[in-house]
Tab-separated table of C-alpha atoms in Angstrom:
chain	number	residue	atom	x	y	z
W	1	UNK	CA	-0.119	0.029	0.130
W	2	UNK	CA	1.311	3.403	-0.915
W	3	UNK	CA	1.426	5.885	2.105
W	4	UNK	CA	-0.718	8.697	0.842
W	5	UNK	CA	-2.352	11.027	3.317
W	6	UNK	CA	-5.994	10.004	3.687
W	7	UNK	CA	-8.808	12.155	4.938
W	8	UNK	CA	-12.325	11.591	6.139
W	9	UNK	CA	-15.447	13.327	4.997
W	10	UNK	CA	-19.112	11.858	5.172
W	11	UNK	CA	-20.317	14.255	2.678
W	12	UNK	CA	-18.599	13.294	-0.587
W	13	UNK	CA	-20.045	11.833	-3.586
W	14	UNK	CA	-18.314	10.323	-6.881
W	15	UNK	CA	-18.955	13.312	-9.194
W	16	UNK	CA	-17.498	16.030	-7.247
W	17	UNK	CA	-14.774	17.887	-8.889
W	18	UNK	CA	-13.314	18.935	-5.670
W	19	UNK	CA	-13.711	18.418	-2.132
W	20	UNK	CA	-13.281	20.766	0.657
W	21	UNK	CA	-11.745	19.298	3.797
W	22	UNK	CA	-13.458	20.144	7.319
W	23	UNK	CA	-11.435	22.503	9.251
W	24	UNK	CA	-10.204	20.001	11.393
W	25	UNK	CA	-8.874	17.921	8.594
W	26	UNK	CA	-7.306	20.895	6.886
W	27	UNK	CA	-5.664	21.928	9.975
W	28	UNK	CA	-4.209	18.480	10.536
W	29	UNK	CA	-3.144	18.456	6.883
W	30	UNK	CA	-1.351	21.789	7.119
W	31	UNK	CA	0.093	21.758	10.582
W	32	UNK	CA	0.661	18.221	11.355
W	33	UNK	CA	0.962	16.249	8.209
W	34	UNK	CA	2.504	19.101	6.269
W	35	UNK	CA	0.920	18.130	3.039
W	36	UNK	CA	2.155	19.927	0.079
W	37	UNK	CA	0.207	21.568	-2.706
W	38	UNK	CA	-0.124	19.082	-5.606
W	39	UNK	CA	0.591	16.226	-3.377
W	40	UNK	CA	-1.621	13.146	-4.132
W	41	UNK	CA	-3.929	12.193	-1.331
W	42	UNK	CA	-7.515	10.700	-0.717
W	43	UNK	CA	-10.610	11.296	0.999
W	44	UNK	CA	-12.982	8.422	1.996
W	45	UNK	CA	-16.722	8.664	3.107
W	46	UNK	CA	-16.548	5.673	5.559
W	47	UNK	CA	-18.823	4.070	3.251
W	48	UNK	CA	-16.809	2.494	0.572
W	49	UNK	CA	-16.078	5.624	-1.444
W	50	UNK	CA	-12.707	7.051	-1.947
W	51	UNK	CA	-11.731	9.884	-4.139
W	52	UNK	CA	-8.339	10.573	-4.731
W	53	UNK	CA	-6.775	13.697	-6.250
W	54	UNK	CA	-4.374	16.559	-5.733
W	55	UNK	CA	-4.085	18.509	-2.349
W	56	UNK	CA	-4.468	22.360	-2.554
W	57	UNK	CA	-4.045	24.741	0.288
W	58	UNK	CA	-6.945	27.401	-0.036
W	59	UNK	CA	-5.998	29.424	3.327
W	60	UNK	CA	-4.216	29.209	6.505
W	61	UNK	CA	-6.879	26.685	7.942
W	62	UNK	CA	-8.525	25.345	4.717
W	63	UNK	CA	-7.515	22.916	1.992
W	64	UNK	CA	-9.431	21.129	-0.824
W	65	UNK	CA	-8.759	18.171	-2.980
W	66	UNK	CA	-9.103	18.354	-7.004
W	67	UNK	CA	-10.639	14.913	-7.538
W	68	UNK	CA	-8.865	12.865	-10.341
W	69	UNK	CA	-10.653	9.669	-9.464
W	70	UNK	CA	-13.352	8.030	-7.589
W	71	UNK	CA	-13.419	4.307	-6.484
W	72	UNK	CA	-16.354	2.321	-4.700
W	73	UNK	CA	-14.495	-0.401	-2.746
W	74	UNK	CA	-16.254	-3.613	-1.901
W	75	UNK	CA	-17.814	-3.800	1.579
W	76	UNK	CA	-16.661	-7.214	3.722
W	77	UNK	CA	-18.632	-10.280	2.671
W	78	UNK	CA	-20.453	-10.318	5.938
W	79	UNK	CA	-21.389	-7.353	8.270
W	80	UNK	CA	-19.783	-8.038	11.669
W	81	UNK	CA	-21.076	-6.441	14.696
W	82	UNK	CA	-19.143	-6.706	17.791
W	83	UNK	CA	-21.247	-6.694	21.014
W	84	UNK	CA	-19.118	-5.975	23.954
W	85	UNK	CA	-20.809	-5.785	27.521
W	86	UNK	CA	-20.480	-3.364	30.307
W	87	UNK	CA	-17.227	-1.590	29.402
W	88	UNK	CA	-17.028	1.690	31.341
W	89	UNK	CA	-13.353	3.088	30.975
W	90	UNK	CA	-13.051	5.391	28.237
W	91	UNK	CA	-9.682	4.223	27.170
W	92	UNK	CA	-10.928	0.564	26.985
W	93	UNK	CA	-13.903	1.410	25.096
W	94	UNK	CA	-11.905	3.382	22.488
W	95	UNK	CA	-9.195	0.525	22.328
W	96	UNK	CA	-12.182	-1.869	21.640
W	97	UNK	CA	-13.289	0.494	18.987
W	98	UNK	CA	-10.006	1.253	17.358
W	99	UNK	CA	-9.251	-2.506	17.277
W	100	UNK	CA	-12.721	-3.366	15.677
W	101	UNK	CA	-12.541	-0.770	13.216
W	102	UNK	CA	-8.899	-2.079	12.285
W	103	UNK	CA	-10.235	-5.504	12.022
W	104	UNK	CA	-13.202	-4.535	9.754
W	105	UNK	CA	-16.117	-4.562	12.127
W	106	UNK	CA	-19.273	-3.098	10.625
W	107	UNK	CA	-20.771	-2.244	14.028
W	108	UNK	CA	-19.668	-1.927	17.692
W	109	UNK	CA	-22.399	-1.985	20.337
W	110	UNK	CA	-21.663	-1.531	23.927
W	111	UNK	CA	-24.584	-3.181	25.936
W	112	UNK	CA	-25.488	-2.521	29.625
W	113	UNK	CA	-24.682	-5.938	31.455
W	114	UNK	CA	-26.643	-6.992	34.563
W	115	UNK	CA	-23.107	-6.978	36.067
W	116	UNK	CA	-22.507	-3.312	35.183
W	117	UNK	CA	-22.312	-0.893	38.009
W	118	UNK	CA	-23.769	2.026	35.764
W	119	UNK	CA	-25.061	2.464	32.191
W	120	UNK	CA	-22.687	3.164	29.431
W	121	UNK	CA	-22.575	6.560	28.222
W	122	UNK	CA	-22.041	7.353	24.442
W	123	UNK	CA	-19.063	9.214	23.891
W	124	UNK	CA	-18.162	11.559	20.989
W	125	UNK	CA	-14.715	9.980	20.923
W	126	UNK	CA	-15.903	6.753	19.529
W	127	UNK	CA	-16.510	8.046	16.018
W	128	UNK	CA	-13.253	9.986	15.981
W	129	UNK	CA	-11.420	6.816	16.964
W	130	UNK	CA	-12.969	4.765	14.417
W	131	UNK	CA	-12.007	7.488	11.742
W	132	UNK	CA	-8.588	7.545	12.902
W	133	UNK	CA	-8.120	3.648	12.911
W	134	UNK	CA	-9.824	3.483	9.459
W	135	UNK	CA	-7.463	6.220	8.162
W	136	UNK	CA	-4.359	4.425	9.624
W	137	UNK	CA	-4.919	0.921	8.475
W	138	UNK	CA	-6.510	1.847	5.155
W	139	UNK	CA	-9.976	0.772	5.512
W	140	UNK	CA	-12.868	2.401	3.741
W	141	UNK	CA	-15.737	1.218	5.843
W	142	UNK	CA	-16.228	3.099	9.071
W	143	UNK	CA	-17.919	1.011	11.831
W	144	UNK	CA	-21.125	2.507	13.710
W	145	UNK	CA	-20.712	2.605	17.245
W	146	UNK	CA	-23.706	2.797	19.682
W	147	UNK	CA	-25.268	1.297	22.693
W	148	UNK	CA	-27.917	-1.047	23.896
W	149	UNK	CA	-29.785	-0.992	27.190
W	150	UNK	CA	-29.303	-4.562	27.662
W	151	UNK	CA	-28.151	-7.658	26.049
W	152	UNK	CA	-31.725	-8.570	25.239
W	153	UNK	CA	-32.142	-5.233	23.557
W	154	UNK	CA	-29.119	-5.629	21.579
W	155	UNK	CA	-30.013	-9.318	20.402
W	156	UNK	CA	-33.556	-8.277	19.432
W	157	UNK	CA	-32.333	-5.450	17.136
W	158	UNK	CA	-29.657	-7.682	15.436
W	159	UNK	CA	-31.261	-9.331	12.431
W	160	UNK	CA	-28.850	-12.479	11.801
W	161	UNK	CA	-27.069	-15.103	13.598
W	162	UNK	CA	-25.019	-14.439	16.770
W	163	UNK	CA	-22.239	-16.142	18.432
W	164	UNK	CA	-21.448	-15.700	22.260
W	165	UNK	CA	-18.040	-16.258	23.822
W	166	UNK	CA	-18.459	-18.410	26.771
W	167	UNK	CA	-15.970	-20.350	29.020
W	168	UNK	CA	-14.377	-23.545	27.585
W	169	UNK	CA	-16.630	-25.975	29.844
W	170	UNK	CA	-19.673	-24.580	28.261
W	171	UNK	CA	-18.765	-25.491	24.632
W	172	UNK	CA	-20.554	-28.361	22.878
W	173	UNK	CA	-18.158	-28.877	19.820
W	174	UNK	CA	-17.373	-26.402	17.213
W	175	UNK	CA	-20.428	-24.716	15.991
W	176	UNK	CA	-21.129	-24.974	12.295
W	177	UNK	CA	-23.627	-22.351	11.072
W	178	UNK	CA	-24.305	-20.349	7.772
W	179	UNK	CA	-24.028	-16.461	7.797
W	180	UNK	CA	-25.588	-14.898	4.975
W	181	UNK	CA	-24.685	-11.427	5.206
W	182	UNK	CA	-24.380	-10.277	9.120
W	183	UNK	CA	-23.156	-11.757	12.193
W	184	UNK	CA	-23.046	-10.555	15.731
W	185	UNK	CA	-20.053	-11.654	18.059
W	186	UNK	CA	-21.009	-11.230	21.659
W	187	UNK	CA	-18.537	-10.626	24.333
W	188	UNK	CA	-19.269	-10.680	28.117
W	189	UNK	CA	-18.543	-8.070	30.814
W	190	UNK	CA	-15.605	-7.881	33.029
W	191	UNK	CA	-17.825	-9.781	35.640
W	192	UNK	CA	-19.135	-12.389	33.188
W	193	UNK	CA	-22.596	-12.773	31.931
W	194	UNK	CA	-25.347	-13.217	34.489
W	195	UNK	CA	-27.489	-16.375	34.787
W	196	UNK	CA	-30.205	-14.303	33.187
W	197	UNK	CA	-28.072	-13.132	30.279
W	198	UNK	CA	-26.842	-16.916	29.337
W	199	UNK	CA	-30.466	-18.259	29.516
W	200	UNK	CA	-31.622	-15.389	27.357
W	201	UNK	CA	-28.894	-15.681	24.817
W	202	UNK	CA	-29.594	-19.243	24.575
W	203	UNK	CA	-33.322	-18.775	24.278
W	204	UNK	CA	-32.489	-16.236	21.502
W	205	UNK	CA	-30.328	-18.747	19.572
W	206	UNK	CA	-26.914	-17.206	20.165
W	207	UNK	CA	-24.444	-19.949	19.411
W	208	UNK	CA	-22.018	-20.660	22.377
W	209	UNK	CA	-18.462	-20.464	21.351
W	210	UNK	CA	-15.302	-21.085	23.504
W	211	UNK	CA	-11.787	-19.360	23.320
W	212	UNK	CA	-10.199	-22.091	25.392
W	213	UNK	CA	-9.066	-22.172	28.844
W	214	UNK	CA	-8.159	-18.732	29.474
W	215	UNK	CA	-9.904	-15.683	30.486
W	216	UNK	CA	-9.220	-12.622	28.066
W	217	UNK	CA	-9.750	-8.987	28.497
W	218	UNK	CA	-12.539	-7.490	26.289
W	219	UNK	CA	-9.929	-5.837	23.934
W	220	UNK	CA	-8.155	-9.171	23.505
W	221	UNK	CA	-11.394	-11.201	23.068
W	222	UNK	CA	-12.445	-8.665	20.473
W	223	UNK	CA	-9.318	-8.925	18.489
W	224	UNK	CA	-9.176	-12.553	18.884
W	225	UNK	CA	-12.675	-13.346	17.688
W	226	UNK	CA	-12.647	-10.545	15.012
W	227	UNK	CA	-9.427	-12.232	13.746
W	228	UNK	CA	-10.959	-15.637	13.586
W	229	UNK	CA	-14.067	-14.455	11.756
W	230	UNK	CA	-11.724	-12.169	9.298
W	231	UNK	CA	-9.696	-15.292	8.775
W	232	UNK	CA	-12.621	-17.476	8.128
W	233	UNK	CA	-13.813	-15.026	5.685
W	234	UNK	CA	-10.530	-14.891	3.789
W	235	UNK	CA	-9.849	-11.336	4.447
W	236	UNK	CA	-6.408	-11.816	6.102
W	237	UNK	CA	-4.832	-13.127	3.143
W	238	UNK	CA	-3.783	-16.764	2.960
W	239	UNK	CA	-2.573	-16.849	6.649
W	240	UNK	CA	-0.039	-19.474	7.676
W	241	UNK	CA	0.079	-23.213	7.360
W	242	UNK	CA	1.836	-24.344	10.207
W	243	UNK	CA	2.618	-28.072	10.336
W	244	UNK	CA	3.271	-29.317	13.795
W	245	UNK	CA	5.536	-32.230	14.010
C	1	UNK	CA	-12.635	-21.458	35.659
C	2	UNK	CA	-13.223	-20.672	39.192
C	3	UNK	CA	-12.214	-17.078	40.112
C	4	UNK	CA	-9.711	-17.747	42.977
C	5	UNK	CA	-7.147	-15.047	43.808
C	6	UNK	CA	-3.865	-15.839	42.065
C	7	UNK	CA	-0.299	-14.705	43.307
C	8	UNK	CA	2.955	-14.720	41.817
C	9	UNK	CA	6.205	-15.949	43.000
C	10	UNK	CA	9.252	-16.906	41.129
C	11	UNK	CA	10.744	-18.964	44.042
C	12	UNK	CA	8.395	-21.563	44.747
C	13	UNK	CA	8.772	-25.295	44.439
C	14	UNK	CA	6.471	-28.234	44.556
C	15	UNK	CA	7.388	-29.402	48.086
C	16	UNK	CA	6.913	-26.309	50.137
C	17	UNK	CA	4.321	-26.743	52.985
C	18	UNK	CA	3.966	-23.014	53.003
C	19	UNK	CA	4.851	-19.988	50.869
C	20	UNK	CA	5.313	-16.473	51.886
C	21	UNK	CA	4.054	-13.992	49.668
C	22	UNK	CA	6.155	-10.914	48.882
C	23	UNK	CA	5.395	-7.661	50.379
C	24	UNK	CA	3.756	-6.374	47.312
C	25	UNK	CA	1.625	-9.517	46.830
C	26	UNK	CA	0.560	-9.579	50.503
C	27	UNK	CA	-0.244	-5.797	50.636
C	28	UNK	CA	-2.449	-6.304	47.431
C	29	UNK	CA	-4.183	-9.369	49.002
C	30	UNK	CA	-4.975	-7.754	52.332
C	31	UNK	CA	-5.761	-3.929	51.149
C	32	UNK	CA	-6.965	-4.462	47.593
C	33	UNK	CA	-8.297	-7.997	47.006
C	34	UNK	CA	-9.431	-8.182	50.707
C	35	UNK	CA	-8.712	-11.980	50.726
C	36	UNK	CA	-9.784	-13.623	54.043
C	37	UNK	CA	-8.232	-16.098	56.129
C	38	UNK	CA	-8.910	-19.602	55.072
C	39	UNK	CA	-9.699	-18.535	51.737
C	40	UNK	CA	-8.615	-20.890	48.769
C	41	UNK	CA	-5.842	-19.042	46.665
C	42	UNK	CA	-3.182	-20.117	44.225
C	43	UNK	CA	0.507	-19.067	43.675
C	44	UNK	CA	2.331	-19.588	40.374
C	45	UNK	CA	5.799	-19.272	39.506
C	46	UNK	CA	5.487	-18.526	35.902
C	47	UNK	CA	7.121	-21.455	34.803
C	48	UNK	CA	4.238	-23.830	34.887
C	49	UNK	CA	3.974	-24.660	38.568
C	50	UNK	CA	0.924	-23.832	40.508
C	51	UNK	CA	0.463	-24.334	44.232
C	52	UNK	CA	-3.038	-23.860	45.837
C	53	UNK	CA	-3.915	-23.756	49.495
C	54	UNK	CA	-5.266	-21.549	52.196
C	55	UNK	CA	-4.675	-17.958	52.675
C	56	UNK	CA	-3.113	-16.702	56.072
C	57	UNK	CA	-2.706	-13.037	57.254
C	58	UNK	CA	0.477	-13.100	59.417
C	59	UNK	CA	0.789	-9.297	59.988
C	60	UNK	CA	-0.315	-6.221	58.522
C	61	UNK	CA	1.585	-6.307	55.549
C	62	UNK	CA	2.383	-9.931	55.456
C	63	UNK	CA	0.658	-13.077	54.502
C	64	UNK	CA	1.418	-16.970	53.617
C	65	UNK	CA	-0.374	-19.788	51.879
C	66	UNK	CA	-0.648	-23.230	53.402
C	67	UNK	CA	-0.039	-25.279	50.385
C	68	UNK	CA	-2.760	-28.320	49.976
C	69	UNK	CA	-1.663	-29.174	46.320
C	70	UNK	CA	0.966	-28.573	43.792
C	71	UNK	CA	0.342	-28.933	40.036
C	72	UNK	CA	2.679	-28.752	37.141
C	73	UNK	CA	0.760	-27.301	34.024
C	74	UNK	CA	1.729	-28.522	30.466
C	75	UNK	CA	3.475	-25.726	28.351
C	76	UNK	CA	2.320	-24.623	25.004
C	77	UNK	CA	3.191	-27.026	22.297
C	78	UNK	CA	5.588	-24.392	20.592
C	79	UNK	CA	7.399	-21.655	22.220
C	80	UNK	CA	6.045	-18.675	20.360
C	81	UNK	CA	8.501	-15.646	20.362
C	82	UNK	CA	6.755	-12.330	19.345
C	83	UNK	CA	9.558	-9.895	17.799
C	84	UNK	CA	8.134	-6.358	17.478
C	85	UNK	CA	10.287	-3.595	15.688
C	86	UNK	CA	10.851	-0.191	17.037
C	87	UNK	CA	8.060	0.474	19.591
C	88	UNK	CA	8.968	3.407	21.845
C	89	UNK	CA	5.836	4.371	23.672
C	90	UNK	CA	5.780	2.929	27.245
C	91	UNK	CA	1.840	2.352	26.570
C	92	UNK	CA	2.414	0.776	23.754
C	93	UNK	CA	5.011	-1.556	24.619
C	94	UNK	CA	2.941	-2.680	27.983
C	95	UNK	CA	-0.021	-3.287	25.541
C	96	UNK	CA	2.013	-5.623	23.365
C	97	UNK	CA	3.445	-7.440	26.456
C	98	UNK	CA	-0.093	-7.796	27.811
C	99	UNK	CA	-1.698	-8.940	24.881
C	100	UNK	CA	1.124	-11.373	24.148
C	101	UNK	CA	0.950	-12.745	27.712
C	102	UNK	CA	-2.481	-13.202	27.447
C	103	UNK	CA	-2.171	-15.069	24.101
C	104	UNK	CA	0.517	-17.357	25.424
C	105	UNK	CA	3.506	-15.940	24.101
C	106	UNK	CA	6.926	-17.527	25.330
C	107	UNK	CA	8.903	-14.427	24.899
C	108	UNK	CA	8.396	-10.898	23.679
C	109	UNK	CA	11.469	-9.226	22.042
C	110	UNK	CA	11.529	-5.556	21.165
C	111	UNK	CA	14.078	-4.891	18.454
C	112	UNK	CA	15.734	-1.703	17.418
C	113	UNK	CA	14.698	-0.991	13.766
C	114	UNK	CA	16.601	0.684	11.180
C	115	UNK	CA	13.595	3.270	10.906
C	116	UNK	CA	13.835	3.687	14.710
C	117	UNK	CA	14.429	7.060	16.039
C	118	UNK	CA	16.333	6.105	19.180
C	119	UNK	CA	17.420	2.756	20.797
C	120	UNK	CA	14.569	0.813	22.915
C	121	UNK	CA	15.074	1.019	26.520
C	122	UNK	CA	14.175	-2.023	28.812
C	123	UNK	CA	11.586	-1.405	31.459
C	124	UNK	CA	10.851	-2.925	34.609
C	125	UNK	CA	7.206	-2.585	33.779
C	126	UNK	CA	7.518	-5.229	31.274
C	127	UNK	CA	7.717	-7.995	33.764
C	128	UNK	CA	5.148	-6.465	35.921
C	129	UNK	CA	2.805	-6.232	32.930
C	130	UNK	CA	3.358	-9.835	32.242
C	131	UNK	CA	2.556	-11.153	35.639
C	132	UNK	CA	-0.815	-9.209	35.909
C	133	UNK	CA	-1.760	-10.418	32.482
C	134	UNK	CA	-1.088	-13.853	33.382
C	135	UNK	CA	-2.662	-13.676	36.638
C	136	UNK	CA	-5.808	-12.129	35.120
C	137	UNK	CA	-6.159	-14.584	32.166
C	138	UNK	CA	-5.199	-17.645	34.106
C	139	UNK	CA	-1.719	-18.467	32.285
C	140	UNK	CA	0.985	-20.368	34.233
C	141	UNK	CA	3.816	-19.389	31.970
C	142	UNK	CA	5.370	-15.765	32.151
C	143	UNK	CA	6.616	-14.544	28.826
C	144	UNK	CA	10.230	-13.452	29.139
C	145	UNK	CA	10.435	-9.731	27.635
C	146	UNK	CA	13.861	-8.622	26.219
C	147	UNK	CA	15.536	-6.390	23.511
C	148	UNK	CA	17.606	-7.029	20.515
C	149	UNK	CA	19.828	-4.495	19.133
C	150	UNK	CA	18.649	-5.123	15.556
C	151	UNK	CA	16.538	-7.556	13.629
C	152	UNK	CA	19.800	-9.266	12.681
C	153	UNK	CA	20.683	-9.846	16.301
C	154	UNK	CA	17.274	-11.053	17.035
C	155	UNK	CA	17.269	-13.651	14.253
C	156	UNK	CA	20.753	-14.889	14.934
C	157	UNK	CA	19.800	-15.518	18.304
C	158	UNK	CA	16.468	-17.238	17.594
C	159	UNK	CA	16.814	-21.013	17.076
C	160	UNK	CA	14.106	-22.110	14.921
C	161	UNK	CA	11.642	-21.140	12.074
C	162	UNK	CA	10.472	-17.575	11.930
C	163	UNK	CA	7.546	-15.808	9.984
C	164	UNK	CA	7.743	-12.025	9.249
C	165	UNK	CA	4.535	-10.163	8.451
C	166	UNK	CA	4.761	-8.198	5.087
C	167	UNK	CA	2.272	-6.310	3.034
C	168	UNK	CA	0.131	-8.390	0.864
C	169	UNK	CA	1.502	-7.777	-2.288
C	170	UNK	CA	4.775	-9.341	-1.352
C	171	UNK	CA	3.221	-12.759	-0.148
C	172	UNK	CA	3.919	-15.673	-2.328
C	173	UNK	CA	0.902	-18.210	-1.640
C	174	UNK	CA	0.336	-19.375	2.161
C	175	UNK	CA	3.489	-20.692	3.407
C	176	UNK	CA	3.724	-24.210	4.620
C	177	UNK	CA	6.333	-25.136	7.236
C	178	UNK	CA	7.061	-27.194	10.083
C	179	UNK	CA	7.521	-25.922	13.591
C	180	UNK	CA	8.901	-28.447	16.039
C	181	UNK	CA	9.272	-26.652	19.369
C	182	UNK	CA	9.629	-22.898	18.578
C	183	UNK	CA	8.590	-20.165	16.323
C	184	UNK	CA	9.272	-16.409	15.819
C	185	UNK	CA	6.601	-14.140	14.848
C	186	UNK	CA	8.222	-10.896	13.453
C	187	UNK	CA	6.239	-7.833	13.157
C	188	UNK	CA	7.774	-4.466	11.497
C	189	UNK	CA	8.203	-0.967	13.136
C	190	UNK	CA	5.746	1.742	12.547
C	191	UNK	CA	7.649	3.228	9.685
C	192	UNK	CA	7.857	-0.346	8.178
C	193	UNK	CA	10.936	-2.467	7.445
C	194	UNK	CA	13.823	-0.924	5.737
C	195	UNK	CA	15.187	-2.728	2.518
C	196	UNK	CA	18.174	-3.791	4.410
C	197	UNK	CA	15.943	-5.493	7.031
C	198	UNK	CA	13.931	-7.137	4.189
C	199	UNK	CA	16.683	-8.522	2.549
C	200	UNK	CA	18.456	-9.584	5.795
C	201	UNK	CA	15.169	-11.511	6.872
C	202	UNK	CA	15.011	-13.098	3.519
C	203	UNK	CA	18.616	-14.148	3.733
C	204	UNK	CA	18.209	-15.639	7.138
C	205	UNK	CA	15.053	-17.735	5.925
C	206	UNK	CA	12.264	-15.773	7.740
C	207	UNK	CA	8.943	-16.914	5.887
C	208	UNK	CA	7.022	-14.019	4.704
C	209	UNK	CA	3.238	-13.945	5.544
C	210	UNK	CA	0.669	-11.472	4.747
C	211	UNK	CA	-2.274	-10.023	7.054
C	212	UNK	CA	-4.151	-8.755	3.896
C	213	UNK	CA	-4.477	-5.388	2.507
C	214	UNK	CA	-4.602	-3.509	5.667
C	215	UNK	CA	-1.973	-1.876	7.847
C	216	UNK	CA	-2.442	-2.920	11.422
C	217	UNK	CA	-0.881	-1.155	14.557
C	218	UNK	CA	1.734	-3.354	16.213
C	219	UNK	CA	-0.660	-4.352	19.165
C	220	UNK	CA	-3.304	-5.368	16.562
C	221	UNK	CA	-0.848	-7.297	14.487
C	222	UNK	CA	0.506	-9.035	17.500
C	223	UNK	CA	-2.924	-9.988	18.692
C	224	UNK	CA	-3.960	-11.211	15.107
C	225	UNK	CA	-0.797	-13.225	14.705
C	226	UNK	CA	-0.849	-14.648	18.045
C	227	UNK	CA	-4.532	-15.705	17.439
C	228	UNK	CA	-3.895	-17.375	14.222
C	229	UNK	CA	-0.708	-19.371	15.795
C	230	UNK	CA	-2.770	-20.263	18.844
C	231	UNK	CA	-5.625	-21.280	16.677
C	232	UNK	CA	-3.547	-23.520	14.509
C	233	UNK	CA	-2.075	-24.992	17.583
C	234	UNK	CA	-5.622	-25.768	18.916
C	235	UNK	CA	-5.125	-23.860	21.818
C	236	UNK	CA	-8.129	-21.508	21.517
C	237	UNK	CA	-10.756	-24.413	21.543
C	238	UNK	CA	-12.543	-25.512	18.491
C	239	UNK	CA	-13.277	-22.123	17.264
C	240	UNK	CA	-16.024	-21.532	15.059
C	241	UNK	CA	-17.020	-23.286	11.745
C	242	UNK	CA	-18.543	-20.413	9.873
C	243	UNK	CA	-20.292	-21.524	6.565
C	244	UNK	CA	-20.691	-18.790	3.983
C	245	UNK	CA	-23.509	-18.846	1.729
């Protein structure tokens, strides 16, 4: 991948001859990235569209891109939603959002767990973090980040199969299931799922999967599951054929 | 897994009737975890040995465990070393160590990259972070964390096959290789490998693998590769059989 500077703007379309950067993006381009006039850069809308063209500074805090080419990138074969229970620390939430965005999540939903001490407050940092992650890793689809008042609310609103990460003793073989276009991956809160949540998930058809004998922090469980799913979807390249002797 | 409190002590053996906790561990047990006399706890040595027994407070800042049972846990089938280039931020290094420890790395080595701005300084936080991660996730083997002055020094010192994560266009099919007892996973620095490092790695037999089209931060690349290796080693449970339609 060439390392051209990437900017974000939700409001672009494929027949714009030029795109004005937001104040914030323009400031960053001029003061931090020090992009020069005529340099090739790109703008993406977080929904698959990428416009590349030449950078042009139009003021001390404003800049535009003279578009030369527009490309619609293909979305992932499956929209994967990562649903994480009861995370309260800002840094941890942002870490999950960043990691999920890098690994191509379609949506991140923080749900209030029975074992949560207080409700999760939506943060304006989530969107910002997702944009930064997409810019940095070269993805063109920005995950939506939202909250659900409970696991039940999340599962009811999710239209498609879901897997739920439980401890190893609860696994009943490697689940085989078909995913057509969307999949939810549910990760429990720090204090684990409540009995009510387990029963609810089972009733609502969530498929239990195990991550082995160890207990992972939410960020690591998220990275791990997103990796396994991306690997299954052939989105990580051919991976490695490790033969054990 | 039962949630008993876990303590760390490098200096235990399997025929000790009782184990005195370090001041720090005792302080944590008494003041933070508020472990009660007679409560079942465990101590691990970071090298596979776990002693479980009853907690006994012996002073305001001291405590011991009356050992009832000692267990040697089996190590991973392969010792995986994660070798990460040119990471300077403390938080990022700790994040890599924590993640690697959770995912069962045998060793983490930070090597000075040609594109590094300054040499990596070993930190006493690394060991602490690895201990905390092992305690929290239930692992019994503590990764060693060290540094190498260059990629060449790291590869020379590593006795076994190594894979190196390169961008997708450089991949030549899914590599098949045999790993007997150790494997190194090499991740490049933020500014990517230098040409010299690429040539060197190729000369020294490092097997290039691709992670697909996107560029991951070191923490995510580490989690991703450790996950793929652990999955191949059957250490993540049966995983999931995702059928695509």
